[in-house]
Structure formats: C-alpha cells, structure tokens
Amino acid sequence: MPRQSRIDFPGLLHHVIVRGIEKRSIFLDDQDREELLSRLSRLLAETETDCFAWALLDSHFHLLLQPSATKLSQFMRRLLTGYAVVFNLRHGRVGHLFQNRYKSIVCDGDVYLLELVRYIHLNPLRAGIVKSVESLEDYPWCGHRELLGKTFRSVINDRQVLPLFAKRLRAARQQYTRFIADGVDAPSANLSAGGKRASLDLDPDLDDDSLFDDRVLGGGDFVERVLRHADQFPVGEKRSLRELMDLVASHYGVEPAALSQSGKNRNLAGAKAVICYVAIRKWGLKGVDVGPILAYTPAAVSHAANRGESIFQEGTELRKKLKTIL
C-alpha cells in the first residue's frame, strides 16, 4: 500500500518522532544535543512555532510542535538538514543521519495535549535513561525540567502548558509534577500513532463509528475538520498562481506581465522571490512548473524561494494582502 501524504498546514498540533538511520545514535555527546536544541530554539522563534514538550534520547527524539505561520515540513527540513551537516562535519562522517522520513501525527490538542506532554516527558524514564520520576527532574535533555523552572532553557511555551493546571505558577508546577508522577504506573497509551485504536484509548467521547484517520490522533468532528481544511490546500486547479502574481505585483507596484520577463529591477526580483516562496514552500508546487512562468530555471526558483521566505516573514502588510489566498 502506498504511503499516505502528510496532513500539513499551519495551526496543526504535531507529535514528531525523528529516528536515526538503522536505529543508530544521532547524539554522540552533549555538544550534539546542545546543537540540536540551539537550532530548535532559533527556529521556533523565527517561524512562530510553539513547542509544548520535547525529549532527546540516543537514537531518536520527540517534539510536540504547533507551527502557526509555516508548514511542519518546512520547519523540520531546516532543523534536520542543518543539524545533520554539523553532525557529519564534527564526527568526520558522510551519508544520511536520519531515517528517510520522520514520523508526524496530527493531534487533537483539546483532548490529548496534556497526555502527549506527559508521554513525551516520561520517555527517558521508560527508556531506562533515568531511574525514577524524581531523577527525571535532573535530566537535562527533556522538557520536564524546563516546565519545573530548573533550567535556563526556553524551548517550551510554558504559558500554554502550565496554566492548564492552575493559575498561579507555583501551584501549576506542583499539579504538573503530580500529573507526571501519576503517569508512571498508569497504563501506557500508544501516543506515537494515530488512527482508531490509539484515539479510542484516551477519548471516551469517541466510539467505533466515529471517523478516524491513521495520520491523526483524534476522531469524529476533529478528523472531519482537519481533512476538510486539508482539501483547501491541494496542488491543482484550486491554486491560482495567476492570482498570487497579481496580488504580489500590486504590492510591489510592478505590472503582472513584467513577472514573466527577465530583468534586474529590485522590486521585480523581490516580487518574484515572494511568489516562489509561496508557490514552492507553502503550496507545494514544483520549480519546473513555476520557473517558466517567471522566466526562471528550477534552480533559480529554489534560490528565490529562500530569499522570499525572509521577505515574507518580515513583510506584515504583504502577509495581510496575501491572507485571502494562503
């Protein structure tokens, strides 16, 4: 059976699991771990992405992410590619570091958020890296310590997690600590998967007749909303590249027809860069399809998309103008 495509658009909560190729270690020392976390922190800020839980083990790691302004695939590509390059240089190796495809499960945050936080933060204990839930507080490579305020790190958006336990910070941390401890002896639900079986384990409102999807932890109305929303982002007739070109041309004060011509005009180059970024990175079009329309080679489209990302992220008015088609 062919592998299903990812469900991926801004605003979704994803449980991400990244494994080393052939189950090999992807962290050989603490400097490697610091490198990944440093990259992760920068990307979270740059892309307006929230992280609610994380845990680094030797051969894999878990993240609970919610991008608000970009796709998960774009976020992960930047995180993993950059880390792999540095890792290979440091350790004198070549070749792939990660399995071909990281795993991501779209999650119903209203139902599963806290269970996912607990599941991820208990991973080092269940893997035998730490011996007790008390010693988990001293394990530096897990977000549990961060939520307890025992580290300088600021990876997790604790303003979204801790208030779910109590309004006052001290009380919230106490209740969170008890919640984590209660999970040690509780039956472990399979929160590393989606679909019917995993979703039914923790949501009493679902039944066998609810709508499920193997890519989603959740069911019923949530799955229906996600799939309906995903259908707004197909590659095909529903995408109007011409409409995008018209809007961007209007923003830059250039004629739409000029976008199909070669030239070194600064505004024209900026407009083309934004179009390439939106078409390639947000809509999933290919350079061979976009290039001829903009008088670019596929390689030029890729370079322009990189420039366009910075322009797009910094352009508040531009984002407002394009909001209707994004």
mmCIF file of C-alpha atoms in Angstrom:
data_model
loop_
_atom_site.group_PDB
_atom_site.id
_atom_site.type_symbol
_atom_site.label_atom_id
_atom_site.label_comp_id
_atom_site.label_asym_id
_atom_site.label_seq_id
_atom_site.Cartn_x
_atom_site.Cartn_y
_atom_site.Cartn_z
ATOM 1 C CA MET A 1 0.000 0.000 0.000
ATOM 2 C CA PRO A 2 1.452 3.418 -0.929
ATOM 3 C CA ARG A 3 2.332 5.709 1.944
ATOM 4 C CA GLN A 4 -0.237 8.415 2.671
ATOM 5 C CA SER A 5 0.790 12.024 2.215
ATOM 6 C CA ARG A 6 1.191 14.141 5.319
ATOM 7 C CA ILE A 7 -1.589 16.370 6.569
ATOM 8 C CA ASP A 8 0.326 19.598 6.932
ATOM 9 C CA PHE A 9 -0.879 23.171 7.202
ATOM 10 C CA PRO A 10 -0.212 25.941 9.744
ATOM 11 C CA GLY A 11 -2.042 25.666 13.052
ATOM 12 C CA LEU A 12 -1.966 21.891 13.468
ATOM 13 C CA LEU A 13 -0.527 20.237 16.575
ATOM 14 C CA HIS A 14 2.020 17.549 15.622
ATOM 15 C CA HIS A 15 3.715 14.823 17.639
ATOM 16 C CA VAL A 16 7.021 14.427 15.793
ATOM 17 C CA ILE A 17 9.365 11.456 16.179
ATOM 18 C CA VAL A 18 12.777 11.513 14.489
ATOM 19 C CA ARG A 19 14.932 8.370 14.419
ATOM 20 C CA GLY A 20 18.497 7.720 13.380
ATOM 21 C CA ILE A 21 19.104 5.645 10.280
ATOM 22 C CA GLU A 22 19.310 1.930 11.139
ATOM 23 C CA LYS A 23 18.479 2.929 14.748
ATOM 24 C CA ARG A 24 21.941 4.452 15.165
ATOM 25 C CA SER A 25 22.730 7.149 17.697
ATOM 26 C CA ILE A 26 22.095 10.673 16.495
ATOM 27 C CA PHE A 27 23.697 12.243 19.581
ATOM 28 C CA LEU A 28 27.246 11.169 20.420
ATOM 29 C CA ASP A 29 27.867 13.744 23.134
ATOM 30 C CA ASP A 30 26.288 16.697 24.908
ATOM 31 C CA GLN A 31 27.622 19.127 22.310
ATOM 32 C CA ASP A 32 25.452 17.377 19.721
ATOM 33 C CA ARG A 33 22.415 17.733 21.955
ATOM 34 C CA GLU A 34 23.142 21.413 22.554
ATOM 35 C CA GLU A 35 23.497 21.919 18.798
ATOM 36 C CA LEU A 36 20.053 20.490 18.107
ATOM 37 C CA LEU A 37 18.381 22.428 20.916
ATOM 38 C CA SER A 38 20.050 25.659 19.853
ATOM 39 C CA ARG A 39 18.783 25.206 16.299
ATOM 40 C CA LEU A 40 15.355 24.248 17.584
ATOM 41 C CA SER A 41 15.085 27.358 19.778
ATOM 42 C CA ARG A 42 16.075 29.677 16.928
ATOM 43 C CA LEU A 43 13.646 28.076 14.500
ATOM 44 C CA LEU A 44 10.773 28.233 16.974
ATOM 45 C CA ALA A 45 11.252 31.988 17.273
ATOM 46 C CA GLU A 46 11.835 32.590 13.561
ATOM 47 C CA THR A 47 8.817 30.606 12.391
ATOM 48 C CA GLU A 48 6.312 31.465 15.144
ATOM 49 C CA THR A 49 6.112 27.820 16.177
ATOM 50 C CA ASP A 50 5.175 26.647 19.675
ATOM 51 C CA CYS A 51 6.813 23.667 21.357
ATOM 52 C CA PHE A 52 4.895 22.063 24.229
ATOM 53 C CA ALA A 53 7.144 19.072 25.009
ATOM 54 C CA TRP A 54 10.455 17.535 23.929
ATOM 55 C CA ALA A 55 12.770 14.687 24.843
ATOM 56 C CA LEU A 56 16.138 13.662 23.412
ATOM 57 C CA LEU A 57 17.216 10.018 23.608
ATOM 58 C CA ASP A 58 20.256 8.420 21.979
ATOM 59 C CA SER A 59 18.771 7.148 18.722
ATOM 60 C CA HIS A 60 15.676 9.334 18.430
ATOM 61 C CA PHE A 61 13.851 12.353 19.793
ATOM 62 C CA HIS A 62 10.280 13.548 20.330
ATOM 63 C CA LEU A 63 8.824 17.021 19.760
ATOM 64 C CA LEU A 64 5.301 18.340 20.281
ATOM 65 C CA LEU A 65 5.020 21.257 17.865
ATOM 66 C CA GLN A 66 2.383 23.670 16.618
ATOM 67 C CA PRO A 67 3.547 25.902 13.745
ATOM 68 C CA SER A 68 1.340 28.964 13.296
ATOM 69 C CA ALA A 69 2.897 30.594 10.221
ATOM 70 C CA THR A 70 4.566 27.783 8.316
ATOM 71 C CA LYS A 71 4.222 24.111 7.498
ATOM 72 C CA LEU A 72 5.766 21.450 9.694
ATOM 73 C CA SER A 73 7.630 20.034 6.688
ATOM 74 C CA GLN A 74 9.460 23.322 6.136
ATOM 75 C CA PHE A 75 10.317 23.602 9.826
ATOM 76 C CA MET A 76 11.649 20.053 10.036
ATOM 77 C CA ARG A 77 13.646 20.325 6.832
ATOM 78 C CA ARG A 78 15.547 23.295 8.210
ATOM 79 C CA LEU A 79 16.046 21.667 11.617
ATOM 80 C CA LEU A 80 17.217 18.265 10.414
ATOM 81 C CA THR A 81 19.302 19.335 7.427
ATOM 82 C CA GLY A 82 21.270 21.898 9.411
ATOM 83 C CA TYR A 83 21.863 19.519 12.300
ATOM 84 C CA ALA A 84 22.949 16.635 10.051
ATOM 85 C CA VAL A 85 25.507 18.802 8.238
ATOM 86 C CA VAL A 86 27.113 19.941 11.501
ATOM 87 C CA PHE A 87 26.993 16.421 12.979
ATOM 88 C CA ASN A 88 28.738 14.895 9.966
ATOM 89 C CA LEU A 89 31.424 17.586 9.947
ATOM 90 C CA ARG A 90 32.083 17.238 13.680
ATOM 91 C CA HIS A 91 32.352 13.480 13.622
ATOM 92 C CA GLY A 92 34.003 13.018 10.235
ATOM 93 C CA ARG A 93 31.212 11.006 8.696
ATOM 94 C CA VAL A 94 29.256 11.094 5.436
ATOM 95 C CA GLY A 95 25.824 9.908 4.401
ATOM 96 C CA HIS A 96 22.363 10.087 5.877
ATOM 97 C CA LEU A 97 21.929 10.564 9.608
ATOM 98 C CA PHE A 98 18.153 10.157 9.895
ATOM 99 C CA GLN A 99 15.640 7.683 8.606
ATOM 100 C CA ASN A 100 14.214 8.823 5.287
ATOM 101 C CA ARG A 101 11.014 10.121 6.780
ATOM 102 C CA TYR A 102 10.381 11.460 10.259
ATOM 103 C CA LYS A 103 7.062 10.446 11.780
ATOM 104 C CA SER A 104 4.420 13.069 12.495
ATOM 105 C CA ILE A 105 0.942 12.582 13.911
ATOM 106 C CA VAL A 106 -1.644 15.360 13.794
ATOM 107 C CA CYS A 107 -3.187 15.590 17.283
ATOM 108 C CA ASP A 108 -6.402 16.938 18.748
ATOM 109 C CA GLY A 109 -4.906 19.279 21.312
ATOM 110 C CA ASP A 110 -8.193 19.821 23.151
ATOM 111 C CA VAL A 111 -8.218 16.135 24.088
ATOM 112 C CA TYR A 112 -4.637 14.898 24.017
ATOM 113 C CA LEU A 113 -2.305 17.853 24.713
ATOM 114 C CA LEU A 114 -1.532 17.113 28.358
ATOM 115 C CA GLU A 115 -1.370 13.357 27.779
ATOM 116 C CA LEU A 116 1.147 13.975 25.000
ATOM 117 C CA VAL A 117 3.237 16.242 27.240
ATOM 118 C CA ARG A 118 3.310 13.511 29.884
ATOM 119 C CA TYR A 119 4.004 10.749 27.374
ATOM 120 C CA ILE A 120 6.950 12.606 25.840
ATOM 121 C CA HIS A 121 8.442 13.762 29.125
ATOM 122 C CA LEU A 122 8.289 10.254 30.603
ATOM 123 C CA ASN A 123 10.225 8.808 27.659
ATOM 124 C CA PRO A 124 13.663 8.999 29.348
ATOM 125 C CA LEU A 125 12.254 7.124 32.354
ATOM 126 C CA ARG A 126 10.558 4.439 30.268
ATOM 127 C CA ALA A 127 13.748 4.039 28.215
ATOM 128 C CA GLY A 128 15.753 3.424 31.392
ATOM 129 C CA ILE A 129 17.920 6.524 30.968
ATOM 130 C CA VAL A 130 16.787 7.796 34.373
ATOM 131 C CA LYS A 131 15.797 5.514 37.231
ATOM 132 C CA SER A 132 12.906 7.392 38.836
ATOM 133 C CA VAL A 133 10.445 10.189 38.204
ATOM 134 C CA GLU A 134 12.338 12.221 40.823
ATOM 135 C CA SER A 135 15.623 11.905 38.927
ATOM 136 C CA LEU A 136 13.807 12.961 35.756
ATOM 137 C CA GLU A 137 13.864 16.477 37.216
ATOM 138 C CA ASP A 138 17.655 16.471 36.856
ATOM 139 C CA TYR A 139 17.776 15.045 33.326
ATOM 140 C CA PRO A 140 18.886 17.983 31.134
ATOM 141 C CA TRP A 141 17.681 16.628 27.775
ATOM 142 C CA CYS A 142 13.950 16.714 28.357
ATOM 143 C CA GLY A 143 11.373 19.496 28.637
ATOM 144 C CA HIS A 144 10.151 18.248 32.027
ATOM 145 C CA ARG A 145 12.965 20.069 33.806
ATOM 146 C CA GLU A 146 12.144 23.200 31.844
ATOM 147 C CA LEU A 147 8.487 23.240 32.922
ATOM 148 C CA LEU A 148 9.651 22.966 36.526
ATOM 149 C CA GLY A 149 11.776 26.097 36.106
ATOM 150 C CA LYS A 150 15.039 24.265 36.817
ATOM 151 C CA THR A 151 16.902 25.265 33.668
ATOM 152 C CA PHE A 152 17.773 28.361 31.673
ATOM 153 C CA ARG A 153 16.278 26.860 28.510
ATOM 154 C CA SER A 154 13.234 28.417 26.884
ATOM 155 C CA VAL A 155 12.219 25.842 24.296
ATOM 156 C CA ILE A 156 8.726 25.163 25.625
ATOM 157 C CA ASN A 157 5.890 27.663 25.558
ATOM 158 C CA ASP A 158 5.098 27.136 29.235
ATOM 159 C CA ARG A 159 2.497 29.921 29.079
ATOM 160 C CA GLN A 160 0.337 27.491 27.131
ATOM 161 C CA VAL A 161 1.021 24.392 29.247
ATOM 162 C CA LEU A 162 1.251 25.355 32.926
ATOM 163 C CA PRO A 163 -1.964 27.457 33.075
ATOM 164 C CA LEU A 164 -3.860 24.282 32.185
ATOM 165 C CA PHE A 165 -3.018 23.043 35.699
ATOM 166 C CA ALA A 166 -3.511 26.190 37.810
ATOM 167 C CA LYS A 167 -3.466 29.982 37.507
ATOM 168 C CA ARG A 168 -0.582 30.544 39.929
ATOM 169 C CA LEU A 169 2.815 29.367 38.738
ATOM 170 C CA ARG A 170 3.803 27.554 41.932
ATOM 171 C CA ALA A 171 0.506 25.678 42.135
ATOM 172 C CA ALA A 172 0.646 24.870 38.429
ATOM 173 C CA ARG A 173 4.093 23.322 38.768
ATOM 174 C CA GLN A 174 3.009 21.291 41.778
ATOM 175 C CA GLN A 175 -0.021 19.923 39.954
ATOM 176 C CA TYR A 176 2.044 19.273 36.831
ATOM 177 C CA THR A 177 4.583 17.314 38.920
ATOM 178 C CA ARG A 178 1.797 15.153 40.377
ATOM 179 C CA PHE A 179 0.333 14.639 36.905
ATOM 180 C CA ILE A 180 3.664 13.359 35.608
ATOM 181 C CA ALA A 181 4.141 11.084 38.632
ATOM 182 C CA ASP A 182 0.636 9.650 38.218
ATOM 183 C CA GLY A 183 1.565 8.586 34.704
ATOM 184 C CA VAL A 184 4.411 6.327 35.806
ATOM 185 C CA ASP A 185 2.170 3.478 36.935
ATOM 186 C CA ALA A 186 -0.739 4.222 34.614
ATOM 187 C CA PRO A 187 -1.274 2.008 31.552
ATOM 188 C CA SER A 188 0.761 3.479 28.713
ATOM 189 C CA ALA A 189 -1.452 4.502 25.802
ATOM 190 C CA ASN A 190 0.082 4.433 22.338
ATOM 191 C CA LEU A 191 0.517 8.144 21.692
ATOM 192 C CA SER A 192 3.129 7.567 18.992
ATOM 193 C CA ALA A 193 0.438 6.624 16.496
ATOM 194 C CA GLY A 194 -2.823 7.860 15.080
ATOM 195 C CA GLY A 195 -5.911 6.024 13.959
ATOM 196 C CA LYS A 196 -8.828 4.342 15.646
ATOM 197 C CA ARG A 197 -7.152 2.221 18.291
ATOM 198 C CA ALA A 198 -4.824 4.914 19.631
ATOM 199 C CA SER A 199 -7.546 7.582 19.586
ATOM 200 C CA LEU A 200 -10.143 5.472 21.406
ATOM 201 C CA ASP A 201 -7.760 4.721 24.285
ATOM 202 C CA LEU A 202 -7.992 8.206 25.787
ATOM 203 C CA ASP A 203 -11.182 9.804 24.466
ATOM 204 C CA PRO A 204 -14.412 8.413 25.961
ATOM 205 C CA ASP A 205 -16.496 10.604 23.653
ATOM 206 C CA LEU A 206 -15.433 8.576 20.613
ATOM 207 C CA ASP A 207 -16.949 5.273 19.547
ATOM 208 C CA ASP A 208 -16.326 2.651 16.889
ATOM 209 C CA ASP A 209 -18.475 4.525 14.391
ATOM 210 C CA SER A 210 -16.510 7.789 14.665
ATOM 211 C CA LEU A 211 -14.430 8.982 11.734
ATOM 212 C CA PHE A 212 -10.726 8.091 12.085
ATOM 213 C CA ASP A 213 -7.547 8.552 10.069
ATOM 214 C CA ASP A 214 -4.233 6.776 10.642
ATOM 215 C CA ARG A 215 -2.411 10.115 10.380
ATOM 216 C CA VAL A 216 -4.474 11.704 13.157
ATOM 217 C CA LEU A 217 -4.668 11.172 16.920
ATOM 218 C CA GLY A 218 -8.310 12.034 17.406
ATOM 219 C CA GLY A 219 -11.592 11.225 15.781
ATOM 220 C CA GLY A 220 -15.064 12.326 14.845
ATOM 221 C CA ASP A 221 -15.549 16.026 14.216
ATOM 222 C CA PHE A 222 -11.851 16.798 14.659
ATOM 223 C CA VAL A 223 -10.795 14.455 11.855
ATOM 224 C CA GLU A 224 -13.571 15.792 9.647
ATOM 225 C CA ARG A 225 -12.437 19.398 10.193
ATOM 226 C CA VAL A 226 -8.792 18.555 9.553
ATOM 227 C CA LEU A 227 -9.495 16.658 6.345
ATOM 228 C CA ARG A 228 -11.844 19.354 5.094
ATOM 229 C CA HIS A 229 -9.229 22.024 5.797
ATOM 230 C CA ALA A 230 -6.521 19.955 4.132
ATOM 231 C CA ASP A 231 -8.627 19.831 0.986
ATOM 232 C CA GLN A 232 -8.292 23.629 0.737
ATOM 233 C CA PHE A 233 -4.613 23.172 0.039
ATOM 234 C CA PRO A 234 -4.377 20.836 -2.971
ATOM 235 C CA VAL A 235 -1.910 21.286 -5.768
ATOM 236 C CA GLY A 236 -4.038 21.839 -8.842
ATOM 237 C CA GLU A 237 -6.914 23.914 -10.147
ATOM 238 C CA LYS A 238 -7.814 25.317 -6.728
ATOM 239 C CA ARG A 239 -4.474 27.089 -6.629
ATOM 240 C CA SER A 240 -4.408 30.275 -8.623
ATOM 241 C CA LEU A 241 -0.808 31.148 -9.342
ATOM 242 C CA ARG A 242 -2.054 33.976 -11.512
ATOM 243 C CA GLU A 243 -3.998 35.464 -8.599
ATOM 244 C CA LEU A 244 -0.873 35.268 -6.448
ATOM 245 C CA MET A 245 1.148 37.051 -9.125
ATOM 246 C CA ASP A 246 -1.469 39.795 -9.418
ATOM 247 C CA LEU A 247 -1.531 40.432 -5.658
ATOM 248 C CA VAL A 248 2.247 40.457 -5.291
ATOM 249 C CA ALA A 249 2.672 42.678 -8.353
ATOM 250 C CA SER A 250 0.179 45.134 -6.872
ATOM 251 C CA HIS A 251 2.093 45.204 -3.585
ATOM 252 C CA TYR A 252 5.401 45.920 -5.333
ATOM 253 C CA GLY A 253 3.971 48.356 -7.873
ATOM 254 C CA VAL A 254 5.002 46.368 -10.931
ATOM 255 C CA GLU A 255 2.985 45.136 -13.882
ATOM 256 C CA PRO A 256 1.961 41.463 -13.603
ATOM 257 C CA ALA A 257 3.178 40.887 -17.154
ATOM 258 C CA ALA A 258 6.676 42.003 -16.129
ATOM 259 C CA LEU A 259 6.927 39.000 -13.793
ATOM 260 C CA SER A 260 7.216 36.739 -16.818
ATOM 261 C CA GLN A 261 10.208 38.637 -18.176
ATOM 262 C CA SER A 262 13.893 38.658 -17.291
ATOM 263 C CA GLY A 263 15.264 41.723 -15.563
ATOM 264 C CA LYS A 264 17.300 43.055 -12.634
ATOM 265 C CA ASN A 265 14.774 45.529 -11.269
ATOM 266 C CA ARG A 266 14.878 45.318 -7.460
ATOM 267 C CA ASN A 267 11.109 45.386 -6.958
ATOM 268 C CA LEU A 268 10.662 42.809 -9.677
ATOM 269 C CA ALA A 269 13.212 40.496 -8.061
ATOM 270 C CA GLY A 270 11.546 40.888 -4.664
ATOM 271 C CA ALA A 271 8.123 40.141 -6.105
ATOM 272 C CA LYS A 272 9.389 37.023 -7.871
ATOM 273 C CA ALA A 273 11.100 35.832 -4.693
ATOM 274 C CA VAL A 274 7.859 36.090 -2.711
ATOM 275 C CA ILE A 275 5.928 34.274 -5.441
ATOM 276 C CA CYS A 276 8.497 31.477 -5.469
ATOM 277 C CA TYR A 277 8.375 31.166 -1.684
ATOM 278 C CA VAL A 278 4.582 30.950 -1.521
ATOM 279 C CA ALA A 279 4.228 28.677 -4.545
ATOM 280 C CA ILE A 280 7.016 26.267 -3.586
ATOM 281 C CA ARG A 281 7.133 26.289 0.213
ATOM 282 C CA LYS A 282 3.507 26.944 1.112
ATOM 283 C CA TRP A 283 1.599 25.431 -1.801
ATOM 284 C CA GLY A 284 3.953 22.607 -2.687
ATOM 285 C CA LEU A 285 4.316 23.426 -6.381
ATOM 286 C CA LYS A 286 7.471 22.358 -8.201
ATOM 287 C CA GLY A 287 10.214 24.558 -9.596
ATOM 288 C CA VAL A 288 9.773 23.070 -13.071
ATOM 289 C CA ASP A 289 6.169 24.317 -13.055
ATOM 290 C CA VAL A 290 6.776 27.772 -11.578
ATOM 291 C CA GLY A 291 10.061 28.576 -13.327
ATOM 292 C CA PRO A 292 8.825 29.059 -16.907
ATOM 293 C CA ILE A 293 6.088 31.448 -15.763
ATOM 294 C CA LEU A 294 8.668 33.698 -14.059
ATOM 295 C CA ALA A 295 11.464 33.270 -16.622
ATOM 296 C CA TYR A 296 13.473 31.328 -14.019
ATOM 297 C CA THR A 297 15.263 27.989 -14.123
ATOM 298 C CA PRO A 298 14.197 25.466 -11.439
ATOM 299 C CA ALA A 299 17.444 26.185 -9.574
ATOM 300 C CA ALA A 300 16.734 29.916 -9.684
ATOM 301 C CA VAL A 301 13.249 29.259 -8.293
ATOM 302 C CA SER A 302 14.776 27.439 -5.320
ATOM 303 C CA HIS A 303 17.214 30.283 -4.586
ATOM 304 C CA ALA A 304 14.453 32.861 -4.975
ATOM 305 C CA ALA A 305 12.209 30.930 -2.576
ATOM 306 C CA ASN A 306 14.929 31.138 0.086
ATOM 307 C CA ARG A 307 15.099 34.916 -0.323
ATOM 308 C CA GLY A 308 11.330 35.140 -0.483
ATOM 309 C CA GLU A 309 10.920 33.465 2.885
ATOM 310 C CA SER A 310 12.788 36.277 4.650
ATOM 311 C CA ILE A 311 10.872 38.930 2.740
ATOM 312 C CA PHE A 312 7.554 37.267 3.537
ATOM 313 C CA GLN A 313 8.274 36.851 7.250
ATOM 314 C CA GLU A 314 9.313 40.499 7.602
ATOM 315 C CA GLY A 315 6.508 41.940 5.474
ATOM 316 C CA THR A 316 3.470 42.483 7.692
ATOM 317 C CA GLU A 317 1.489 44.350 5.036
ATOM 318 C CA LEU A 318 2.444 41.787 2.415
ATOM 319 C CA ARG A 319 1.162 38.924 4.572
ATOM 320 C CA LYS A 320 -2.107 40.765 5.129
ATOM 321 C CA LYS A 321 -2.550 41.242 1.391
ATOM 322 C CA LEU A 322 -1.931 37.560 0.672
ATOM 323 C CA LYS A 323 -4.026 36.266 3.559
ATOM 324 C CA THR A 324 -7.045 35.606 1.349
ATOM 325 C CA ILE A 325 -5.204 33.004 -0.735
ATOM 326 C CA LEU A 326 -2.958 31.405 1.903
#
